[in-house]
Short mmCIF file of C-alpha atoms in Angstrom, two decimals:
data_model
loop_
_atom_site.label_atom_id
_atom_site.label_comp_id
_atom_site.label_asym_id
_atom_site.label_seq_id
_atom_site.Cartn_x
_atom_site.Cartn_y
_atom_site.Cartn_z
CA UNK A 30 0.00 0.00 0.00
CA UNK A 31 2.80 2.41 0.90
CA UNK A 32 4.51 1.65 -2.42
CA UNK A 33 1.37 2.69 -4.30
CA UNK A 34 1.21 6.02 -2.47
CA UNK A 35 4.93 6.56 -3.08
CA UNK A 36 4.41 5.91 -6.78
CA UNK A 37 1.55 8.47 -6.85
CA UNK A 38 3.83 10.94 -5.04
CA UNK A 39 6.60 10.46 -7.61
CA UNK A 40 4.24 10.68 -10.59
CA UNK A 41 2.95 13.99 -9.23
CA UNK A 42 6.47 15.41 -9.20
CA UNK A 43 7.09 14.75 -12.91
CA UNK A 44 6.78 17.79 -15.19
CA UNK A 45 3.89 17.67 -17.67
CA UNK A 46 2.26 14.73 -15.85
CA UNK A 47 2.14 16.21 -12.34
CA UNK A 48 -0.89 15.72 -10.12
CA UNK A 49 -3.08 15.53 -13.23
CA UNK A 50 -1.66 12.06 -13.72
CA UNK A 51 -1.06 11.16 -10.08
CA UNK A 52 -4.65 11.51 -8.87
CA UNK A 53 -6.27 9.45 -11.65
CA UNK A 54 -3.52 6.88 -11.22
CA UNK A 55 -4.35 6.63 -7.50
CA UNK A 56 -8.08 6.35 -8.18
CA UNK A 57 -7.39 3.69 -10.81
CA UNK A 58 -5.36 1.68 -8.30
CA UNK A 59 -8.25 1.81 -5.82
CA UNK A 60 -6.50 4.00 -3.25
CA UNK A 61 -8.56 6.19 -0.92
CA UNK A 62 -9.25 9.53 -2.58
CA UNK A 63 -8.42 12.07 0.15
CA UNK A 64 -5.13 10.52 1.28
CA UNK A 65 -4.18 10.15 -2.40
CA UNK A 66 -5.06 13.79 -3.07
CA UNK A 67 -2.90 14.89 -0.12
CA UNK A 68 0.05 12.76 -1.26
CA UNK A 69 -0.24 14.02 -4.84
CA UNK A 70 -0.53 17.67 -3.76
CA UNK A 71 2.63 17.38 -1.65
CA UNK A 72 4.44 15.63 -4.49
CA UNK A 73 3.37 18.30 -6.98
CA UNK A 74 4.29 21.17 -4.65
CA UNK A 75 7.70 19.87 -3.55
CA UNK A 76 9.55 21.16 -6.65
CA UNK A 77 7.91 24.63 -6.54
CA UNK A 78 10.63 26.45 -4.51
CA UNK A 79 13.38 24.87 -6.62
CA UNK A 80 11.60 25.88 -9.83
CA UNK A 81 10.98 29.40 -8.54
CA UNK A 82 14.55 30.10 -7.47
CA UNK A 83 16.59 28.11 -9.99
CA UNK A 84 14.69 27.15 -13.16
CA UNK A 85 15.08 30.50 -14.90
CA UNK A 86 18.81 30.54 -14.17
CA UNK A 87 19.28 26.97 -15.41
CA UNK A 88 17.25 27.68 -18.55
CA UNK A 89 19.29 30.80 -19.32
CA UNK A 90 22.49 28.83 -18.81
CA UNK A 91 21.26 26.05 -21.13
CA UNK A 92 20.10 28.47 -23.84
CA UNK A 93 23.73 29.39 -24.50
CA UNK A 94 24.92 25.79 -24.98
CA UNK A 95 25.47 24.50 -28.47
CA UNK A 96 23.92 21.02 -28.25
CA UNK A 97 21.11 21.65 -25.77
CA UNK A 98 20.35 25.29 -26.52
CA UNK A 99 17.18 24.69 -28.53
CA UNK A 100 15.68 22.49 -25.82
CA UNK A 101 16.38 25.01 -23.06
CA UNK A 102 15.31 27.93 -25.22
CA UNK A 103 11.94 26.25 -25.84
CA UNK A 104 11.19 25.99 -22.12
CA UNK A 105 12.57 29.45 -21.37
CA UNK A 106 10.31 30.97 -24.01
CA UNK A 107 7.34 28.90 -22.78
CA UNK A 108 7.78 30.22 -19.23
CA UNK A 109 8.25 33.78 -20.41
CA UNK A 110 5.19 33.58 -22.68
CA UNK A 111 3.07 32.13 -19.88
CA UNK A 112 4.13 34.99 -17.62
CA UNK A 113 3.25 37.62 -20.20
CA UNK A 114 -0.07 35.92 -20.90
CA UNK A 115 -0.98 35.90 -17.22
CA UNK A 116 -0.01 39.54 -16.83
CA UNK A 117 -1.96 40.60 -19.92
CA UNK A 118 -5.12 38.84 -18.77
CA UNK A 119 -5.00 39.73 -15.11
CA UNK A 120 -2.93 42.86 -14.64
CA UNK A 121 -0.85 43.16 -11.49
CA UNK A 122 -3.87 43.23 -9.17
CA UNK A 123 -5.46 39.99 -10.35
CA UNK A 124 -2.25 38.05 -10.80
CA UNK A 125 -2.78 35.82 -7.75
CA UNK A 126 -6.21 34.68 -8.95
CA UNK A 127 -5.01 34.31 -12.54
CA UNK A 128 -2.09 32.12 -11.46
CA UNK A 129 -4.35 30.00 -9.26
CA UNK A 130 -6.77 29.43 -12.15
CA UNK A 131 -3.93 28.86 -14.62
CA UNK A 132 -2.61 26.04 -12.45
CA UNK A 133 -6.03 24.82 -11.28
CA UNK A 134 -7.73 24.26 -14.62
CA UNK A 135 -6.24 20.95 -15.72
CA UNK A 136 -5.35 21.40 -19.35
CA UNK A 137 -1.98 20.46 -20.86
CA UNK A 138 0.84 22.90 -20.14
CA UNK A 139 -0.81 24.73 -17.23
CA UNK A 140 0.44 22.89 -14.16
CA UNK A 141 2.51 23.87 -11.15
CA UNK A 142 5.79 23.71 -13.06
CA UNK A 143 4.74 26.13 -15.80
CA UNK A 144 2.80 28.35 -13.39
CA UNK A 145 5.74 28.65 -11.02
CA UNK A 146 8.13 29.37 -13.87
CA UNK A 147 5.76 32.06 -15.18
CA UNK A 148 5.49 33.60 -11.71
CA UNK A 149 9.27 33.69 -11.40
CA UNK A 150 9.46 35.62 -14.68
CA UNK A 151 6.98 38.11 -13.23
CA UNK A 152 8.89 38.39 -9.93
CA UNK A 153 5.63 37.60 -8.13
CA UNK A 154 7.33 36.60 -4.87
CA UNK A 155 7.76 33.12 -3.45
CA UNK A 156 5.00 33.44 -0.82
CA UNK A 157 2.33 34.61 -3.27
CA UNK A 158 3.49 32.12 -5.87
CA UNK A 159 3.42 29.22 -3.42
CA UNK A 160 -0.04 30.14 -2.14
CA UNK A 161 -1.57 30.59 -5.60
CA UNK A 162 0.06 27.46 -6.99
CA UNK A 163 -0.98 25.44 -3.91
CA UNK A 164 -4.61 26.46 -4.26
CA UNK A 165 -4.46 25.75 -8.00
CA UNK A 166 -2.93 22.32 -7.43
CA UNK A 167 -5.66 21.42 -4.93
CA UNK A 168 -8.30 22.65 -7.39
CA UNK A 169 -6.78 20.58 -10.21
CA UNK A 170 -6.59 17.56 -7.91
CA UNK A 171 -10.26 17.83 -7.03
CA UNK A 172 -11.24 18.19 -10.69
CA UNK A 173 -9.05 15.27 -11.76
CA UNK A 174 -10.36 13.14 -8.89
CA UNK A 175 -13.94 13.81 -9.94
CA UNK A 176 -13.13 13.07 -13.57
CA UNK A 177 -11.36 9.83 -12.61
CA UNK A 178 -14.10 8.69 -10.19
CA UNK A 179 -16.97 9.38 -12.58
CA UNK A 180 -15.18 7.91 -15.57
CA UNK A 181 -15.74 11.03 -17.68
CA UNK A 182 -13.77 10.79 -20.91
CA UNK A 183 -11.98 13.99 -21.82
CA UNK A 184 -11.03 14.73 -25.42
CA UNK A 185 -12.26 11.30 -26.50
CA UNK A 186 -9.58 9.48 -24.50
#
């Protein structure tokens, strides 16, 4: 049982998959929903401070490298574009809510990793970023849990 929860925790840490994959995986394995949600939220949130403080620096470093530059440039530009998009839609005053919804509505490319990277580009502050991303992650976890429990098929999958 502990191994299953650990696997859900690790899945939730993976970029692109995140909690959006961890929660349905837990439901599919028959684990209890609320403990699974808690484990997946913690797993998804664990990388947030590292992403906030270091991802932009690592991406900038990688952009300058010959062999890996295109890969790093892609993710740097994705984070920068997400930040500009959030700012354009919300303005400075609504940025917290916009970030929370950006992370909380479970569509591809809008998870905690991208949201945190976007917030770091906007110099939003680690406390505000962590709070908005946390609320968004919980929201996404609830949505994904409901989708997984009801068997709703999204995008014909």
